[in-house]
């Protein structure tokens, strides 16, 4: 009797050998080859049926020639060959290749021909046939095809470019925003899939192989390991991690935020280890991308760039990201680091002698995520919890059930990113988005408490995490910004002291002047030193020298208009034997109360008038102007008091801010539009001098009642 155990063992061994043989080619490549072979066999059936085996002819008549049918027949390889390999010659294959046309009858690109040639080679390999005799003739013929297709393109008979276009950074941002504005679950998946294709510079086909165990958080970056690439089918290259950084400045393209939304809205399977589980996630991404590009908004974005849907493919993200990193700035990361991240071979001994280093990949990671390279915020940390509290632990376990232990820290930073961007998400995502139905958004008090625990800023001493991948020029920018802020703090103090110094020097010189009107050198030095001591300038300099450096992240930056107002150098004018803030021909502004207020707070840089609130009676050249200054100050101080009451006071405002202050304080000038004699008044449009008279009269009448 036969030994059934031995038969089963032999069967299992044969099946295992078949599986190993099949795995020598990726499934995606095999799909392409099967499609090419199915097309070739159908052409042979119609034109050279004598070259096909009888078994295959009967199979084709019975079942047809679809890719699925042909794949079923080829599953028996290396037995039951569909072609009589002993009878076929290279000319037969060349005739088939020359017959290939697109659906519209036009000639395909050279890369299409090359793909079909690869399908022929694979058919020979599967059936263990010798392809060597065909290779040299096919190679020579393909040189002719390449020349022909190139000449056709030059003559305008085909496209000048081959393949898909690289995705522009601006288009990438627009598409990500469109995906976010939809509540469709497929769009949530596509947004996450596309942002990681971009940031990893990865082929879309390789994204489907990422498992939860390939993810880890280290310091300020998410690290992802690739164990398989198209040009590394057997995993022989070093498995260096690729660093992914948050982009809180442009949240619609932030990969950490995108991953957080995906994790919150997509249940994590306890039995499936894939980040994107499912058997056809590549096709899912491809179909949704095409659907998005065909929408009204997507088509408008393409048309604005002179493109069509056919110009964008699944790998456009990869080429677009590499182009953006290498050519989007004059301070681009090293090309070697970009090549290694994208998985492109450097060639020759460079692959062996230029290994990947974390610093280079980190710089690429910060750049490709879209952080602006011309400001200190390029080194910004990701949104993170200031401290790990029990509430954070509870929310991680509540929001991410079945989360693998290795991904807990990833979930922590993803949750922090969502909490930090709550306002952006509520403004951008539709109200029926599934994110708003997750546990995180069902308890607003808890969400508010979490927001108080999250921070996002530049690195500070004592932080648990530090910024990595930061080039030297960003560090220089940070120091320059710190210096500028320190200067902005010093300037107001100097502005306050300067008038007192000048006034003190003048008073002392006049007081100590000899009857003959002369002052000795020693007297002058004594006067100046005495005035400086009285003004407190030496103490101010000493205090500024010992002042601690302000925290760059906590101090507010002055607006440009404020800086201009504060740092403007007002002129001084000599007349009457003394220095004055205004010239001898000075005249008050001729305008309404708002114009007067602008002069009161901001002065006139063109005429070198300081803010008129700094003027004193001795700055006026005559008695009439001194009276006018008294009227002017009376009206302006009324407005000042009202502005301070409302908490709108700004010490050194710009013109725009002065106007806002006036709007807050103008109600103190509550003048009726009709006079006692029944005449209409212009209200706030009347001259400030007339307004003084009206306000005084009104206040006088109120006191007599």
XYZ file of C-alpha atoms in Angstrom:
705
model
C 0.000 0.000 0.000
C 1.285 3.499 -0.769
C 2.401 5.618 2.121
C -0.123 8.501 2.201
C 2.015 10.437 4.671
C 4.908 10.458 2.190
C 2.568 11.570 -0.606
C 1.231 14.424 1.512
C 4.779 15.413 2.432
C 5.852 15.463 -1.216
C 2.791 17.515 -2.127
C 3.499 20.059 0.604
C 7.123 20.330 -0.508
C 6.126 20.932 -4.123
C 3.607 23.545 -3.048
C 6.238 25.285 -0.908
C 8.685 25.319 -3.808
C 5.990 26.847 -6.019
C 5.277 29.566 -3.478
C 8.966 30.419 -3.171
C 9.309 30.574 -6.964
C 6.292 32.873 -7.200
C 7.704 35.164 -4.522
C 10.780 35.930 -6.601
C 8.648 38.613 -8.288
C 6.423 41.116 -6.501
C 2.687 40.790 -6.962
C 2.453 44.176 -8.637
C 5.121 43.240 -11.206
C 3.431 39.907 -11.815
C 0.120 41.681 -12.492
C 1.829 43.819 -15.132
C 3.498 40.791 -16.718
C 0.260 38.773 -16.748
C -1.542 41.609 -18.516
C 1.176 41.788 -21.153
C 1.242 37.998 -21.647
C -2.554 37.858 -21.957
C -2.422 40.510 -24.668
C 0.353 38.684 -26.522
C -1.371 35.278 -26.377
C -4.603 36.798 -27.698
C -2.648 38.271 -30.655
C -1.007 34.888 -31.286
C -4.448 33.245 -31.197
C -5.712 35.662 -33.871
C -2.588 35.793 -36.056
C -0.232 32.870 -35.313
C -2.404 30.178 -33.785
C -0.026 27.451 -34.914
C 2.488 28.644 -32.314
C 0.089 27.932 -29.423
C -0.359 24.589 -27.679
C -3.581 22.652 -28.235
C -4.397 22.809 -24.531
C -4.212 26.593 -24.540
C -6.214 26.942 -27.754
C -9.047 24.903 -26.235
C -8.756 26.879 -22.994
C -9.006 30.183 -24.861
C -12.018 29.052 -26.868
C -13.758 27.887 -23.707
C -12.835 30.591 -21.196
C -11.539 33.613 -23.103
C -8.390 35.716 -22.865
C -8.913 38.026 -19.924
C -6.009 38.576 -17.556
C -7.753 36.558 -14.849
C -8.362 33.633 -17.229
C -4.788 33.644 -18.514
C -3.467 33.826 -14.964
C -5.459 30.715 -14.106
C -3.877 28.822 -17.001
C -0.356 30.059 -16.199
C -0.691 28.897 -12.591
C 0.471 25.420 -13.691
C 3.873 26.738 -14.842
C 6.362 25.316 -15.661
C 4.058 22.593 -17.029
C 1.358 23.093 -19.705
C 3.142 25.860 -21.593
C 0.752 27.987 -23.699
C 3.378 28.525 -26.434
C 5.352 26.016 -28.494
C 8.723 27.435 -27.495
C 10.568 25.181 -29.960
C 8.635 26.643 -32.904
C 8.505 30.302 -31.962
C 11.282 32.681 -33.050
C 12.243 36.217 -32.228
C 10.547 37.603 -35.355
C 7.178 36.430 -34.021
C 7.633 38.482 -30.862
C 8.862 41.497 -32.826
C 5.759 41.411 -35.051
C 3.538 41.375 -31.965
C 5.433 44.241 -30.330
C 5.218 46.322 -33.513
C 1.439 45.758 -33.607
C 0.859 47.302 -30.165
C -1.195 50.486 -30.264
C -3.114 52.594 -27.784
C -6.914 52.571 -27.708
C -6.966 55.690 -29.891
C -4.645 54.036 -32.426
C -1.580 56.091 -31.548
C 1.883 54.677 -30.902
C 2.685 54.016 -27.223
C 5.748 55.340 -25.456
C 9.044 53.506 -25.359
C 8.504 52.586 -21.688
C 5.304 50.746 -22.694
C 7.210 48.689 -25.263
C 9.861 47.967 -22.653
C 7.232 46.734 -20.211
C 5.925 44.242 -22.793
C 9.463 43.010 -23.432
C 9.794 42.327 -19.691
C 6.566 40.306 -19.902
C 8.097 38.112 -22.633
C 11.204 37.500 -20.532
C 9.057 36.554 -17.542
C 7.098 34.027 -19.631
C 10.365 32.336 -20.599
C 11.537 32.309 -16.969
C 8.299 30.825 -15.648
C 8.483 27.929 -18.134
C 12.253 27.503 -17.698
C 13.036 28.311 -21.315
C 16.289 29.787 -22.582
C 15.796 33.451 -23.493
C 19.443 34.158 -24.339
C 19.107 33.546 -28.131
C 16.352 36.159 -28.292
C 17.958 38.849 -26.144
C 20.497 40.267 -28.596
C 17.989 40.547 -31.475
C 15.309 42.057 -29.224
C 17.844 44.537 -27.873
C 18.805 45.657 -31.375
C 15.164 45.968 -32.412
C 14.324 47.990 -29.307
C 17.041 50.475 -30.149
C 15.206 51.073 -33.385
C 11.899 51.428 -31.520
C 13.477 53.932 -29.152
C 14.803 56.014 -32.036
C 11.438 55.850 -33.829
C 9.409 56.955 -30.796
C 11.869 59.758 -30.054
C 11.660 61.017 -33.641
C 7.859 60.836 -33.526
C 7.839 63.009 -30.417
C 10.198 65.483 -32.089
C 7.803 65.689 -35.062
C 4.889 66.455 -32.755
C 3.234 63.061 -33.238
C 3.365 62.175 -29.561
C 4.068 63.592 -26.144
C 7.389 65.301 -25.642
C 7.531 63.945 -22.115
C 7.094 60.385 -20.963
C 5.554 59.110 -17.776
C 3.625 61.106 -15.207
C 4.427 64.618 -14.029
C 5.970 65.360 -10.668
C 3.389 66.718 -8.234
C 4.033 70.402 -7.557
C 4.152 71.411 -3.891
C 1.354 73.950 -4.362
C -0.853 71.323 -6.040
C -0.001 68.834 -3.295
C -1.206 71.325 -0.662
C -4.399 72.055 -2.589
C -5.241 68.369 -3.051
C -4.623 67.670 0.640
C -6.959 70.500 1.593
C -9.656 69.196 -0.779
C -9.343 65.737 0.773
C -9.726 67.219 4.251
C -12.876 69.113 3.310
C -14.702 65.882 2.476
C -16.369 63.577 4.989
C -15.912 60.480 2.816
C -14.002 57.677 4.609
C -12.013 56.963 1.428
C -10.774 60.540 1.469
C -9.463 60.179 5.040
C -7.511 57.103 3.942
C -6.265 58.809 0.768
C -5.091 61.900 2.665
C -3.001 59.790 5.035
C -1.732 57.532 2.233
C -0.734 60.486 0.042
C 0.996 62.505 2.777
C 3.147 59.503 3.634
C 3.925 58.773 -0.027
C 5.132 62.378 -0.210
C 7.071 62.464 3.057
C 8.676 59.041 2.618
C 9.379 59.670 -1.091
C 8.032 56.183 -1.539
C 6.348 54.363 -4.392
C 2.654 54.004 -3.683
C 3.003 50.248 -4.042
C 5.496 50.082 -1.167
C 3.157 51.919 1.206
C 0.917 48.872 1.505
C 3.733 46.892 3.147
C 4.060 49.209 6.178
C 3.135 47.450 9.421
C 2.548 48.868 12.887
C 5.811 47.254 13.960
C 7.635 49.407 11.379
C 6.624 52.598 13.222
C 8.362 54.105 16.231
C 8.638 57.564 17.782
C 12.088 58.860 18.586
C 12.638 62.330 20.093
C 10.758 64.811 17.834
C 10.123 62.567 14.809
C 8.183 59.527 13.686
C 10.516 56.876 12.268
C 9.384 54.338 9.672
C 11.403 51.333 8.532
C 11.104 49.874 5.029
C 11.918 46.193 4.642
C 11.120 45.978 0.938
C 11.461 48.222 -2.118
C 11.096 47.750 -5.852
C 14.863 47.911 -6.361
C 15.511 45.923 -3.186
C 13.161 42.974 -3.609
C 15.124 40.756 -1.239
C 15.748 43.301 1.551
C 19.519 43.369 1.136
C 19.953 47.124 1.704
C 20.455 48.565 5.208
C 17.134 49.108 6.953
C 17.637 52.695 8.040
C 14.582 54.554 9.354
C 12.999 57.444 7.484
C 12.176 60.415 9.721
C 8.741 62.047 9.486
C 8.176 65.492 11.045
C 5.049 67.395 12.007
C 4.125 70.608 10.198
C 1.967 72.664 12.578
C 2.442 75.731 10.344
C 0.574 74.178 7.363
C -1.730 71.655 9.092
C -3.445 70.408 5.924
C -0.210 68.667 4.895
C 0.969 67.651 8.376
C 1.648 63.879 8.268
C 1.333 63.482 12.053
C -2.077 65.179 12.095
C -3.168 63.091 9.107
C -2.086 59.875 10.825
C -3.947 60.916 13.976
C -7.192 61.509 12.068
C -6.766 58.191 10.255
C -6.118 56.314 13.510
C -9.078 57.947 15.263
C -11.553 57.264 12.464
C -10.308 53.869 11.242
C -10.635 50.954 13.692
C -7.353 49.179 14.351
C -7.682 45.458 13.704
C -6.320 43.224 16.486
C -5.512 40.522 13.912
C -4.081 42.593 11.031
C -0.676 44.183 11.518
C -0.800 46.413 8.426
C -1.097 50.181 8.787
C -3.316 50.161 5.686
C -5.066 46.769 5.905
C -6.743 45.274 2.872
C -5.782 43.422 -0.259
C -5.935 46.270 -2.781
C -5.046 49.488 -0.946
C -2.839 50.633 -3.823
C -5.777 50.408 -6.239
C -7.989 52.106 -3.669
C -5.601 55.050 -3.483
C -5.263 55.218 -7.270
C -9.035 55.253 -7.839
C -9.747 57.891 -5.183
C -6.937 60.081 -6.538
C -8.423 59.916 -10.043
C -11.872 60.654 -8.622
C -10.508 63.675 -6.749
C -8.747 65.042 -9.836
C -11.981 64.717 -11.816
C -14.021 66.772 -9.332
C -14.801 70.375 -10.186
C -12.278 71.680 -7.648
C -9.597 69.169 -8.667
C -10.041 69.922 -12.369
C -9.767 73.649 -11.654
C -6.450 73.119 -9.860
C -5.104 71.124 -12.816
C -6.349 73.597 -15.428
C -4.699 76.468 -13.559
C -1.397 74.665 -14.139
C -2.076 73.585 -17.719
C -2.395 69.930 -16.722
C -4.904 67.107 -17.165
C -5.849 64.100 -15.077
C -3.594 61.896 -17.215
C -0.552 63.922 -16.137
C -0.809 62.827 -12.496
C -0.222 59.270 -11.275
C 0.279 57.412 -8.038
C 4.043 57.968 -8.083
C 3.765 61.701 -8.817
C 4.033 62.295 -5.061
C 7.414 60.598 -4.920
C 8.971 62.502 -7.815
C 7.304 65.740 -6.690
C 8.658 65.430 -3.154
C 12.202 64.770 -4.365
C 12.007 67.711 -6.779
C 10.691 70.005 -4.047
C 13.426 69.043 -1.583
C 16.289 69.359 -4.079
C 15.062 72.383 -6.042
C 12.621 74.197 -3.763
C 15.343 76.161 -1.988
C 18.909 77.342 -2.465
C 19.728 75.704 0.882
C 18.576 72.219 -0.086
C 19.636 69.089 1.828
C 22.460 66.963 0.350
C 21.444 65.119 -2.808
C 22.957 61.927 -1.384
C 20.514 62.011 1.536
C 17.607 62.587 -0.862
C 18.657 59.674 -3.104
C 18.967 57.350 -0.130
C 15.558 58.357 1.228
C 13.906 57.851 -2.155
C 15.620 54.478 -2.572
C 17.488 55.460 -5.719
C 20.875 53.772 -6.233
C 23.832 56.142 -6.269
C 25.763 53.888 -8.612
C 29.187 52.293 -8.452
C 31.099 52.341 -5.205
C 28.951 55.185 -3.859
C 26.287 52.739 -2.721
C 28.894 51.083 -0.527
C 30.910 54.102 0.623
C 28.098 56.659 1.177
C 25.890 55.057 3.830
C 22.814 56.711 5.262
C 23.246 58.947 8.317
C 20.425 60.111 10.566
C 21.300 63.836 10.367
C 20.991 63.934 6.574
C 17.684 62.070 6.539
C 16.348 64.261 9.368
C 17.155 67.411 7.369
C 15.366 65.894 4.374
C 12.425 64.982 6.615
C 11.988 68.530 7.913
C 12.252 69.941 4.397
C 9.892 67.526 2.654
C 7.172 68.023 5.263
C 6.877 71.618 4.018
C 8.306 73.592 6.936
C 9.456 77.024 5.639
C 13.245 77.125 5.400
C 13.646 80.904 5.709
C 12.315 81.403 9.246
C 13.364 80.065 12.664
C 10.122 78.042 12.860
C 11.745 75.502 10.545
C 13.057 74.029 13.816
C 9.648 73.949 15.512
C 8.832 70.991 17.728
C 5.732 68.879 17.075
C 2.619 69.506 19.180
C 3.243 67.547 22.363
C 1.944 67.178 25.878
C 3.882 69.185 28.452
C 3.698 66.191 30.741
C 2.231 62.707 30.550
C -0.821 62.816 32.834
C -3.354 60.074 33.697
C -5.855 61.896 31.465
C -3.527 61.497 28.470
C -3.103 57.776 29.168
C -6.856 57.364 29.490
C -7.565 59.168 26.229
C -4.960 57.128 24.324
C -6.539 53.852 25.432
C -10.056 55.213 24.827
C -9.429 56.722 21.394
C -7.140 53.999 20.033
C -8.424 50.580 21.114
C -6.386 47.556 19.966
C -3.349 49.797 19.522
C -0.104 47.780 19.444
C 2.133 48.498 22.423
C 4.973 49.578 20.140
C 2.812 52.393 18.737
C 1.650 53.960 22.030
C 4.121 56.847 21.791
C 3.136 57.391 18.155
C -0.487 57.649 19.295
C 0.493 60.141 22.021
C 1.984 62.616 19.540
C -0.826 62.007 17.035
C -3.385 62.799 19.754
C -1.465 65.936 20.767
C -1.445 67.091 17.146
C -5.221 66.685 16.830
C -5.840 68.535 20.104
C -3.507 71.367 19.057
C -5.311 71.770 15.725
C -8.894 71.505 17.039
C -9.813 75.019 15.870
C -8.390 74.383 12.388
C -10.191 71.045 12.133
C -13.538 72.505 13.190
C -13.179 75.277 10.604
C -11.986 73.020 7.758
C -13.659 69.631 8.131
C -17.401 69.285 7.436
C -19.597 69.012 10.518
C -20.587 65.441 9.629
C -16.976 64.259 9.461
C -16.554 61.040 11.411
C -13.730 62.611 13.435
C -16.275 64.692 15.358
C -18.132 61.563 16.443
C -15.098 59.981 18.115
C -14.723 59.889 21.938
C -12.251 62.775 21.835
C -14.892 65.236 20.592
C -17.821 63.951 22.615
C -16.552 65.422 25.894
C -15.812 69.117 25.359
C -14.656 69.695 28.935
C -12.152 66.888 28.636
C -10.986 68.231 25.279
C -10.525 71.678 26.812
C -8.455 70.154 29.612
C -6.290 68.357 27.045
C -5.731 71.609 25.122
C -4.233 73.143 28.249
C -1.707 70.303 28.357
C -0.490 70.669 24.743
C 2.226 73.031 23.547
C 3.896 73.659 20.201
C 6.890 75.978 19.960
C 10.604 76.203 19.381
C 12.990 74.290 21.592
C 13.631 75.626 25.113
C 16.183 74.498 27.716
C 14.834 71.679 29.835
C 12.479 70.267 27.176
C 12.040 66.505 27.124
C 12.529 66.527 23.345
C 14.943 68.520 21.192
C 14.771 69.636 17.576
C 16.674 67.379 15.167
C 17.504 67.838 11.492
C 18.094 71.588 11.914
C 20.744 73.120 9.571
C 23.178 75.793 10.835
C 21.499 78.713 9.053
C 18.298 78.151 11.041
C 20.257 78.396 14.309
C 21.725 81.684 13.071
C 18.226 82.954 12.260
C 17.086 82.082 15.779
C 19.940 84.081 17.334
C 19.232 87.027 15.018
C 15.569 87.033 16.009
C 16.537 86.961 19.691
C 18.878 89.916 19.138
C 16.178 91.884 17.302
C 13.716 91.357 20.143
C 16.278 92.492 22.714
C 16.882 95.664 20.691
C 13.148 96.319 20.524
C 13.031 96.189 24.318
C 15.935 98.634 24.693
C 14.728 101.267 22.212
C 11.667 102.446 24.236
C 13.857 102.997 27.304
C 16.323 105.065 25.304
C 13.449 107.057 23.770
C 12.188 107.918 27.230
C 15.602 109.053 28.449
C 16.692 111.110 25.415
C 14.362 114.153 25.938
C 15.289 114.357 29.618
C 19.007 114.347 28.800
C 18.671 117.163 26.264
C 16.445 119.229 28.538
C 18.724 118.691 31.522
C 21.832 119.702 29.596
C 20.147 122.887 28.358
C 18.898 123.853 31.824
C 22.272 123.273 33.461
C 24.138 125.224 30.772
C 21.791 128.180 31.161
C 21.977 128.041 34.953
C 25.782 127.907 35.070
C 26.487 130.316 32.227
C 28.835 133.135 33.209
C 27.724 136.757 32.895
C 29.860 137.050 29.779
C 27.926 134.177 28.221
C 30.854 131.711 28.133
C 31.328 128.315 29.726
C 34.689 126.675 30.408
C 35.499 123.166 29.216
C 35.498 121.850 32.793
C 32.140 123.495 33.470
C 30.681 121.926 30.332
C 31.943 118.460 31.303
C 30.548 118.871 34.798
C 27.175 119.983 33.412
C 26.947 117.047 31.031
C 27.954 114.476 33.651
C 25.530 115.963 36.158
C 22.707 115.828 33.620
C 23.522 112.245 32.710
C 23.505 111.257 36.378
C 20.159 112.982 36.948
C 18.653 111.330 33.886
C 19.625 107.891 35.186
C 21.360 106.958 31.922
C 24.403 105.237 33.552
C 22.078 103.176 35.718
C 19.953 102.353 32.668
C 22.988 101.148 30.706
C 24.117 99.050 33.652
C 20.618 97.615 34.074
C 20.328 96.760 30.373
C 23.761 95.111 30.446
C 22.757 92.906 33.363
C 19.224 92.225 32.155
C 18.398 88.543 31.571
C 17.734 87.453 28.006
C 13.965 87.303 27.364
C 12.412 84.030 26.336
C 12.100 84.061 22.562
C 9.056 81.844 22.626
C 7.129 83.814 25.269
C 7.804 87.454 24.299
C 5.492 89.056 21.807
C 7.051 90.431 18.639
C 6.370 94.094 17.862
C 4.653 94.759 14.602
C 6.636 96.394 11.851
C 4.695 99.667 12.216
C 5.372 99.725 15.961
C 9.068 99.152 15.410
C 9.194 101.980 12.873
C 7.386 104.351 15.256
C 9.573 103.454 18.222
C 12.913 103.540 16.470
C 12.369 106.697 14.401
C 14.995 109.349 15.118
C 13.101 112.614 15.776
C 14.959 115.773 14.882
C 15.945 118.600 17.233
C 15.765 122.283 16.328
C 17.922 125.145 17.584
C 16.270 128.520 18.028
C 16.131 131.089 20.803
C 19.504 129.870 22.020
C 18.077 126.455 22.998
C 17.245 123.060 21.501
C 13.565 122.342 20.884
C 11.516 119.421 19.595
C 9.866 121.548 16.879
C 11.120 124.330 14.572
C 10.387 128.009 15.144
C 7.782 128.015 12.347
C 5.867 125.105 13.889
C 2.086 125.061 13.378
C -0.533 122.721 14.823
C -2.285 120.372 12.375
C -5.305 121.858 10.703
C -7.872 119.072 10.764
C -10.479 117.150 12.689
C -10.069 115.572 16.107
C -8.923 112.243 14.654
C -6.097 113.946 12.723
C -5.131 115.796 15.890
C -5.067 112.489 17.789
C -2.781 110.949 15.171
C -0.316 113.812 15.651
C -0.694 113.559 19.425
C 0.272 109.853 19.416
C 2.491 109.454 16.325
C 3.843 112.864 15.349
C 4.918 113.578 11.776
C 8.049 111.648 10.671
C 8.194 113.571 7.398
C 8.519 116.913 9.217
C 10.468 115.299 12.064
C 7.785 116.221 14.621
C 7.714 113.855 17.597
C 4.363 112.735 19.067
C 2.906 116.083 20.176
C 2.140 114.675 23.630
C 5.889 115.152 24.313
C 5.789 118.946 23.741
C 6.061 121.491 26.554
C 5.283 125.190 26.725
C 8.935 126.143 26.226
C 8.876 124.312 22.865
C 6.372 126.893 21.561
C 7.878 129.986 19.869
C 5.147 132.445 20.968
C 2.321 133.029 23.445
C -0.425 132.273 20.932
C 0.988 128.802 20.215
C 1.400 128.137 23.936
C -2.333 128.779 24.345
C -3.036 126.534 21.382
C -0.899 123.795 23.005
C -2.991 124.135 26.165
C -6.212 123.698 24.143
C -4.711 120.842 22.177
C -3.568 119.018 25.337
C -6.962 119.546 27.024
C -8.841 117.797 24.218
C -6.330 114.999 23.711
C -6.078 114.162 27.427
C -9.855 113.721 27.566
C -9.558 111.086 24.844
C -6.531 109.524 26.607
C -8.503 109.058 29.825
C -11.387 107.379 27.998
C -9.015 105.068 26.059
C -7.306 104.025 29.295
C -10.694 103.393 30.944
C -11.529 100.955 28.149
C -8.157 99.209 28.372
C -7.168 100.127 24.805
C -4.069 102.176 25.619
C -0.909 101.502 23.564
C 2.203 103.464 24.466
C 3.816 103.516 21.025
C 1.091 102.882 18.453
C 1.231 102.771 14.699
C -1.171 104.977 12.722
C -3.626 102.078 12.433
C -3.475 101.416 16.166
C -3.885 105.129 16.922
C -7.060 105.117 14.829
C -8.358 102.129 16.806
C -7.605 103.966 20.057
C -9.488 107.019 18.778
C -12.505 104.861 17.944
C -12.453 103.611 21.529
C -12.226 107.081 23.085
C -14.185 109.339 20.730
C -17.449 108.936 22.642
C -16.076 111.403 25.205
C -16.601 114.015 22.469
C -20.376 113.604 22.624
C -21.409 116.770 20.815
C -24.951 117.213 19.500
C -25.356 117.429 15.733
C -27.574 120.525 16.224
C -26.420 123.750 17.922
C -28.435 125.787 20.441
C -29.505 128.024 17.554
C -30.787 125.067 15.530
C -27.889 124.919 13.114
C -26.510 121.563 11.979
C -23.024 120.667 13.135
C -20.520 118.394 11.382
C -19.848 116.404 14.557
C -16.469 114.710 14.545
C -15.714 116.295 11.187
C -15.324 119.784 12.720
C -11.832 121.164 13.358
C -10.232 120.108 16.610
C -10.019 123.736 17.762
C -13.793 124.112 17.304
C -14.276 120.812 19.120
C -12.344 122.216 22.114
C -14.753 125.142 22.309
C -17.825 122.905 22.044
C -16.579 120.441 24.675
C -15.689 123.202 27.124
C -19.049 124.914 26.647
C -20.910 121.649 27.146
C -18.974 120.819 30.318
C -19.476 124.352 31.622
C -23.255 124.145 31.061
C -23.356 120.739 32.785
C -21.616 122.172 35.863
C -24.144 125.014 36.153
C -27.132 122.636 36.161
